[in-house]
Coordinates of C-alpha atoms and ligand atoms in Angstrom, one line a residue:
M976 CA -5.7 -12.9 15.9
T977 CA -8.1 -10.6 14.1
H978 CA -6.8 -7.1 13.4
E979 CA -9.2 -4.1 13.3
I980 CA -8.1 -1.7 10.6
T981 CA -9.6 1.4 9.2
L982 CA -9.9 1.2 5.4
I983 CA -10.2 4.4 3.4
P984 CA -10.8 3.5 -0.3
G985 CA -10.4 7.1 -1.4
D986 CA -11.3 8.2 -4.9
G987 CA -10.0 8.1 -8.5
I988 CA -8.1 4.8 -8.8
G989 CA -8.3 4.4 -4.9
P990 CA -11.3 2.0 -4.8
E991 CA -9.8 -0.2 -7.6
V992 CA -6.4 -0.6 -5.9
T993 CA -7.8 -1.0 -2.3
E994 CA -10.2 -3.7 -3.5
A995 CA -7.3 -5.6 -5.1
V996 CA -5.2 -5.3 -1.9
V997 CA -8.0 -6.4 0.4
R998 CA -8.5 -9.4 -1.8
V999 CA -4.8 -10.4 -1.7
L1000 CA -4.7 -10.0 2.1
H1001 CA -7.8 -12.2 2.4
V1002 CA -6.4 -14.9 0.2
A1003 CA -3.2 -14.9 2.3
G1004 CA -5.3 -15.7 5.4
V1005 CA -4.6 -12.5 7.3
R1006 CA -7.6 -12.0 9.6
I1007 CA -8.7 -8.4 9.4
D1008 CA -11.9 -6.7 10.4
W1009 CA -12.0 -3.7 8.1
D1010 CA -13.9 -0.5 9.2
T1011 CA -14.5 1.2 5.9
Q1012 CA -14.5 5.0 6.0
H1013 CA -14.9 7.7 3.4
A1014 CA -12.9 10.9 2.9
G1015 CA -12.6 13.7 0.4
V1016 CA -15.1 14.2 -2.4
T1017 CA -16.9 10.8 -1.7
S1018 CA -17.6 11.8 1.9
L1019 CA -18.4 15.4 1.0
E1020 CA -21.3 14.0 -1.1
R1021 CA -22.4 11.8 1.7
S1022 CA -22.0 13.9 4.9
G1023 CA -20.9 17.4 3.8
E1024 CA -17.5 16.9 5.3
S1025 CA -14.2 16.0 3.6
L1026 CA -12.6 14.6 6.7
P1027 CA -15.5 13.3 8.8
R1028 CA -15.5 12.8 12.6
E1029 CA -16.4 9.1 12.2
L1030 CA -13.2 8.6 10.2
L1031 CA -11.0 10.2 12.8
D1032 CA -12.8 8.3 15.6
S1033 CA -12.3 5.1 13.7
I1034 CA -8.5 5.6 13.5
A1035 CA -8.4 6.8 17.1
R1036 CA -9.8 3.4 18.0
T1037 CA -7.9 1.2 15.6
H1038 CA -4.6 3.2 15.5
L1039 CA -4.1 1.8 12.1
A1040 CA -5.4 2.6 8.6
L1041 CA -4.8 1.5 5.0
K1042 CA -5.6 4.4 2.8
G1043 CA -6.2 4.8 -1.0
P1044 CA -5.5 8.2 -2.6
V1045 CA -7.9 11.1 -2.0
T1046 CA -8.0 13.9 -4.6
T1047 CA -7.2 17.4 -3.6
P1048 CA -8.8 19.7 -6.2
I1049 CA -6.3 22.4 -7.4
G1050 CA -7.2 25.9 -6.3
Q1051 CA -9.5 27.3 -3.6
G1052 CA -12.2 25.9 -1.3
F1053 CA -10.9 22.5 -0.5
T1054 CA -8.1 21.7 2.0
S1055 CA -6.1 18.6 1.4
V1056 CA -7.6 15.6 3.2
N1057 CA -4.2 13.9 3.1
V1058 CA -2.5 16.9 4.8
G1059 CA -5.5 17.3 7.2
L1060 CA -5.3 13.6 8.3
R1061 CA -1.6 13.8 8.9
K1062 CA -2.0 16.9 11.0
A1063 CA -5.1 15.7 12.9
L1064 CA -3.4 12.4 13.9
T1065 CA 0.1 14.0 14.3
L1066 CA 1.6 11.5 11.7
F1067 CA 4.9 13.3 11.7
A1068 CA 7.0 10.9 9.7
N1069 CA 6.4 9.9 6.1
L1070 CA 8.5 6.8 5.3
R1071 CA 8.9 5.8 1.6
P1072 CA 11.2 2.9 0.7
V1073 CA 12.2 3.1 -3.0
R1074 CA 13.5 -0.2 -4.2
S1075 CA 14.0 -1.8 -7.6
L1076 CA 11.7 -4.8 -8.1
P1077 CA 12.5 -8.0 -9.9
G1078 CA 11.3 -7.9 -13.5
V1079 CA 10.7 -4.2 -13.5
V1080 CA 13.4 -3.0 -15.9
T1081 CA 14.9 0.4 -15.1
P1082 CA 18.3 2.0 -15.7
F1083 CA 19.1 1.6 -12.0
P1084 CA 18.8 -2.1 -10.9
G1085 CA 19.7 -2.5 -7.2
T1086 CA 18.3 0.9 -6.1
D1087 CA 17.5 0.8 -2.4
L1088 CA 16.7 4.2 -1.0
L1089 CA 14.7 5.2 2.0
I1090 CA 12.9 8.6 2.0
V1091 CA 12.1 10.1 5.4
R1092 CA 9.9 13.2 4.9
E1093 CA 8.8 15.6 7.6
N1094 CA 5.0 15.5 7.4
T1095 CA 3.5 18.3 9.5
E1096 CA 4.9 21.7 8.6
D1097 CA 6.9 23.6 6.0
L1098 CA 4.8 25.1 3.2
Y1099 CA 2.1 22.5 4.1
A1100 CA 1.2 24.5 7.1
G1101 CA -1.5 25.9 4.8
L1102 CA -0.8 29.5 5.8
E1103 CA -1.4 31.8 2.8
H1104 CA -2.9 35.2 2.5
V1105 CA -3.3 38.0 0.0
V1106 CA -1.0 40.8 1.1
V1107 CA -2.5 43.3 -1.4
P1108 CA -4.4 42.4 -4.6
G1109 CA -1.9 40.6 -6.9
V1110 CA 0.5 39.6 -4.1
V1111 CA 0.2 36.4 -2.1
E1112 CA 2.3 35.3 0.8
S1113 CA 2.7 31.6 1.6
L1114 CA 4.3 30.9 4.9
K1115 CA 7.0 28.2 5.2
I1116 CA 7.0 27.1 8.9
I1117 CA 10.1 25.2 10.1
T1118 CA 10.4 24.5 13.9
K1119 CA 13.3 23.1 15.9
E1120 CA 10.8 20.7 17.6
A1121 CA 9.5 19.1 14.4
S1122 CA 12.9 19.1 12.7
T1123 CA 14.5 17.4 15.7
R1124 CA 11.6 14.9 16.0
I1125 CA 12.0 13.8 12.3
A1126 CA 15.8 13.6 12.6
H1127 CA 15.5 11.3 15.6
F1128 CA 13.1 9.2 13.6
A1129 CA 15.4 8.9 10.6
F1130 CA 18.5 8.1 12.7
D1131 CA 16.7 5.6 14.9
Y1132 CA 15.3 3.9 11.8
A1133 CA 18.7 3.9 10.2
V1134 CA 20.2 2.2 13.3
R1135 CA 17.4 -0.4 13.6
H1136 CA 17.5 -1.3 9.9
R1137 CA 21.3 -1.3 9.6
R1138 CA 21.5 1.7 7.2
A1139 CA 24.9 3.3 6.8
R1140 CA 24.2 6.9 5.8
V1141 CA 21.7 9.7 6.3
T1142 CA 21.7 12.6 3.9
A1143 CA 19.8 15.8 4.9
I1144 CA 18.4 17.7 1.9
H1145 CA 17.9 21.4 2.1
K1146 CA 18.2 24.8 0.4
A1147 CA 19.8 26.6 3.3
N1148 CA 22.0 28.7 0.9
I1149 CA 18.8 30.6 0.1
M1150 CA 16.5 30.0 3.0
K1151 CA 19.2 30.6 5.6
L1152 CA 16.9 30.8 8.6
G1153 CA 14.2 28.2 7.8
D1154 CA 16.3 25.5 6.2
G1155 CA 19.2 26.6 8.4
L1156 CA 17.1 25.7 11.5
F1157 CA 16.2 22.4 9.9
L1158 CA 19.9 21.6 9.3
D1159 CA 21.0 22.7 12.8
S1160 CA 18.4 20.5 14.3
V1161 CA 19.4 17.5 12.2
R1162 CA 23.1 18.1 12.9
S1163 CA 22.6 17.9 16.7
V1164 CA 20.8 14.5 16.3
A1165 CA 23.5 13.3 13.9
R1166 CA 26.2 14.1 16.5
A1167 CA 24.6 11.6 18.8
H1168 CA 24.9 8.8 16.1
P1169 CA 28.6 8.7 15.2
A1170 CA 28.2 5.2 13.7
I1171 CA 25.9 6.6 10.9
V1172 CA 27.6 8.6 8.2
Y1173 CA 25.9 12.0 7.9
D1174 CA 26.1 14.4 5.0
E1175 CA 24.1 17.2 3.5
R1176 CA 23.0 18.1 -0.1
I1177 CA 21.3 21.0 -1.7
V1178 CA 17.9 19.9 -3.1
D1179 CA 18.6 20.9 -6.7
A1180 CA 22.0 19.2 -6.8
V1181 CA 20.6 16.1 -5.2
C1182 CA 18.0 15.8 -7.9
M1183 CA 20.7 15.7 -10.6
Q1184 CA 22.9 13.3 -8.5
L1185 CA 19.9 10.9 -7.9
V1186 CA 19.1 10.6 -11.6
M1187 CA 22.7 10.0 -12.5
N1188 CA 23.8 7.7 -9.6
P1189 CA 21.2 6.8 -7.0
G1190 CA 23.4 4.1 -5.6
R1191 CA 25.5 6.7 -3.8
F1192 CA 22.5 7.5 -1.5
D1193 CA 20.9 5.6 1.4
V1194 CA 18.5 7.3 3.8
L1195 CA 17.3 10.8 2.5
L1196 CA 15.9 13.1 5.2
L1197 CA 13.8 16.0 3.9
P1198 CA 11.5 18.8 5.0
N1199 CA 7.9 18.3 3.7
L1200 CA 7.9 20.0 0.3
Y1201 CA 11.3 18.7 -0.9
G1202 CA 10.2 15.3 0.4
D1203 CA 7.1 15.4 -1.8
I1204 CA 9.0 16.3 -4.9
V1205 CA 12.0 14.1 -4.4
S1206 CA 9.7 11.1 -3.7
D1207 CA 8.1 11.3 -7.1
L1208 CA 11.6 11.7 -8.7
C1209 CA 12.8 8.6 -6.9
A1210 CA 9.7 6.7 -7.9
G1211 CA 10.8 7.3 -11.5
L1212 CA 14.1 5.5 -10.8
V1213 CA 12.4 2.2 -10.0
G1214 CA 9.4 2.0 -12.4
G1215 CA 7.1 4.9 -11.5
L1216 CA 4.4 5.8 -9.0
G1217 CA 2.7 2.4 -9.4
V1218 CA 5.4 0.6 -7.4
V1219 CA 6.4 2.9 -4.5
P1220 CA 4.8 2.3 -1.1
G1221 CA 4.6 4.6 2.0
A1222 CA 3.7 4.9 5.6
N1223 CA 2.7 7.9 7.7
L1224 CA 3.7 7.3 11.3
G1225 CA 3.0 9.0 14.6
E1226 CA 3.7 8.0 18.2
H1227 CA 0.7 5.6 18.4
T1228 CA -0.9 5.7 15.0
A1229 CA 0.1 4.6 11.5
V1230 CA -1.6 5.2 8.1
F1231 CA -0.2 3.2 5.2
E1232 CA -0.7 4.7 1.7
A1233 CA 1.0 4.6 -1.7
V1234 CA 3.1 7.6 -2.8
H1235 CA 0.8 8.1 -5.9
G1236 CA -2.2 10.3 -6.0
S1237 CA -5.7 9.4 -7.4
A1238 CA -4.5 9.3 -11.0
P1239 CA -7.8 10.7 -12.5
D1240 CA -6.4 10.1 -16.0
I1241 CA -6.8 6.3 -15.6
A1242 CA -9.5 6.1 -12.9
G1243 CA -12.3 3.7 -13.7
Q1244 CA -10.5 2.0 -16.6
G1245 CA -9.4 -1.0 -14.5
V1246 CA -5.7 -0.6 -15.4
A1247 CA -4.3 0.9 -12.2
N1248 CA -1.3 -0.9 -10.8
P1249 CA -2.1 -2.0 -7.2
T1250 CA 1.5 -2.8 -6.4
A1251 CA 2.2 0.4 -4.5
L1252 CA -0.7 0.0 -2.2
L1253 CA 0.0 -3.7 -1.8
M1254 CA 3.5 -2.9 -0.8
S1255 CA 2.2 -0.3 1.6
A1256 CA 0.0 -3.1 3.1
L1257 CA 3.1 -5.3 3.4
M1258 CA 4.7 -2.5 5.5
M1259 CA 1.5 -2.6 7.5
L1260 CA 1.8 -6.4 8.0
D1261 CA 5.4 -6.0 9.2
H1262 CA 4.1 -3.3 11.6
L1263 CA 1.5 -5.9 12.9
E1264 CA 4.2 -8.5 13.1
E1265 CA 2.4 -10.6 10.5
S1266 CA 5.8 -11.3 8.9
A1267 CA 5.0 -14.7 7.5
A1268 CA 2.0 -13.5 5.5
A1269 CA 4.0 -10.4 4.4
A1270 CA 6.8 -12.7 3.1
T1271 CA 4.3 -15.0 1.2
I1272 CA 2.7 -12.0 -0.5
R1273 CA 6.0 -10.3 -1.3
D1274 CA 7.3 -13.6 -2.9
A1275 CA 4.0 -13.9 -4.9
L1276 CA 4.2 -10.3 -6.1
E1277 CA 7.8 -10.7 -7.1
R1278 CA 7.1 -13.9 -9.0
V1279 CA 4.3 -12.3 -10.9
L1280 CA 6.4 -9.2 -11.8
S1281 CA 9.4 -11.3 -12.8
R1282 CA 7.3 -13.5 -15.1
G1283 CA 6.1 -10.4 -16.9
T1284 CA 3.0 -11.8 -18.4
D1285 CA 0.5 -10.1 -16.1
R1286 CA 1.9 -6.6 -15.8
T1287 CA -0.3 -3.5 -15.9
P1288 CA 0.2 -0.9 -18.7
D1289 CA 2.4 1.4 -16.5
L1290 CA 5.0 -1.4 -16.4
G1291 CA 4.7 -2.0 -20.1
G1292 CA 2.1 -4.9 -20.0
T1293 CA -1.5 -5.2 -21.0
A1294 CA -3.0 -6.8 -17.9
T1295 CA -5.9 -5.2 -16.1
T1296 CA -5.9 -4.5 -12.3
S1297 CA -7.9 -7.7 -11.8
D1298 CA -5.8 -9.9 -14.1
F1299 CA -2.7 -8.8 -12.1
T1300 CA -4.5 -9.3 -8.7
D1301 CA -5.7 -12.8 -9.8
A1302 CA -2.2 -13.8 -10.7
I1303 CA -0.9 -12.7 -7.3
C1304 CA -3.7 -14.5 -5.5
R1305 CA -2.9 -17.7 -7.5
E1306 CA 0.7 -17.5 -6.4
V1307 CA -0.3 -16.9 -2.8
E1308 CA -2.6 -19.9 -2.9
A1309 CA 0.1 -22.1 -4.4
A1310 CA 2.7 -21.0 -1.8
P1311 CA 3.6 -23.7 0.8
A1312 CA 1.9 -23.0 4.2
A1313 CA 4.1 -20.9 6.5
Ligands
ATP2738 P1 -0.8 14.0 -6.1 O1 -0.4 15.4 -6.4 O2 -2.3 13.8 -5.7 O3 0.1 13.4 -5.1 P2 0.6 12.9 -8.2 O4 1.2 14.2 -8.8 O5 1.5 12.0 -7.5 O6 -0.7 13.2 -7.4 P3 -0.8 10.9 -9.6 O7 -2.3 11.1 -9.5 O8 -0.2 9.9 -8.7 O9 0.0 12.2 -9.5 O10 -0.5 10.5 -11.1 C1 0.7 10.8 -11.8 C2 0.8 9.9 -13.0 O11 1.2 8.6 -12.5 C3 -0.4 9.7 -13.8 O12 -0.1 9.7 -15.2 C4 -1.0 8.4 -13.4 O13 -1.7 7.8 -14.4 C5 0.3 7.6 -13.0 N1 0.0 6.7 -11.9 C6 -0.1 7.0 -10.6 N2 -0.5 6.0 -9.8 C7 -0.6 4.9 -10.7 C8 -0.9 3.5 -10.5 N3 -1.2 3.0 -9.3 N4 -0.9 2.7 -11.6 C9 -0.6 3.2 -12.8 N5 -0.3 4.5 -13.0 C10 -0.3 5.4 -12.0

């Protein structure tokens, strides 16, 4: 079967890592009809829009996208394409598995966390205004509806994937109403899942506990902003942003993308690590029930990482993006047919 999938190369290191991933999927024999769409600065130059209608129409048709990072310039005049896309498609759940990989040496081998981040509200509602010159108000929106929806997602996922514990992360000691509503909503869902251990941690304390002993955690459930920050912290536990995948999920639509951004500091140098986007693509293959191809690619990736000779600089090696991709493709080609 041929899958029709929207491909958003993005900018910065986006085109380099998406090209690598498309190549690996092709070598693995997954039949995909890619509909390439542009977003952010690349599409602003072409069409004057950062989130063009054609892109949204394409995803409305395919229900599925693989997305490279899209830069959000800091400051005024440009709303985040990433946030805009999540809102436009109601991709309410952001799922980020954080696992140690073979051959990637870190102080925490055996780390296996799952981050579930609420994706539609909180300070990302984008509601800011100048109250008087010199005073800005940024509104943090928390609703019972979105908090309950993400809690259901986290607990249902935990049950389906045999996870033992869900930890809700908050700052309700300070934001008693907003984070308090988030916690109340999660607690009511937790009560309906007595087989899953449920606990709560304050966000600052959990940051310390994660860097000292991540093994004590399992599924982490967070509102949007804490989810963003704690995701990068957790990426650091397993080798950095180059190796952590992600999925943005809605009722009928899924957009798979790495946790990392466009990494302008290394863009165009051919040294970006495509592992995070490749692992996001493996989540996509699982979603498409292409499990055999996903397993072949996962094995190939793990063999290349374990061998250590073709690692990119972020993992301490000297390989280029294309050396690393070539090595994975060779392993995929050498794998016995499924
Ligand atoms: P954003 O705010 O857009 O989410 P970020 O804060 O997550 O972005 P990145 O652009 O992801 O920041 O980059 C942070 C650091 O991680 C940079 O030094 C970058 O070079 C490194 N990095 C990110 N992704 C990769 C990758 N795929 N391969 C190698 N290094 C990476």
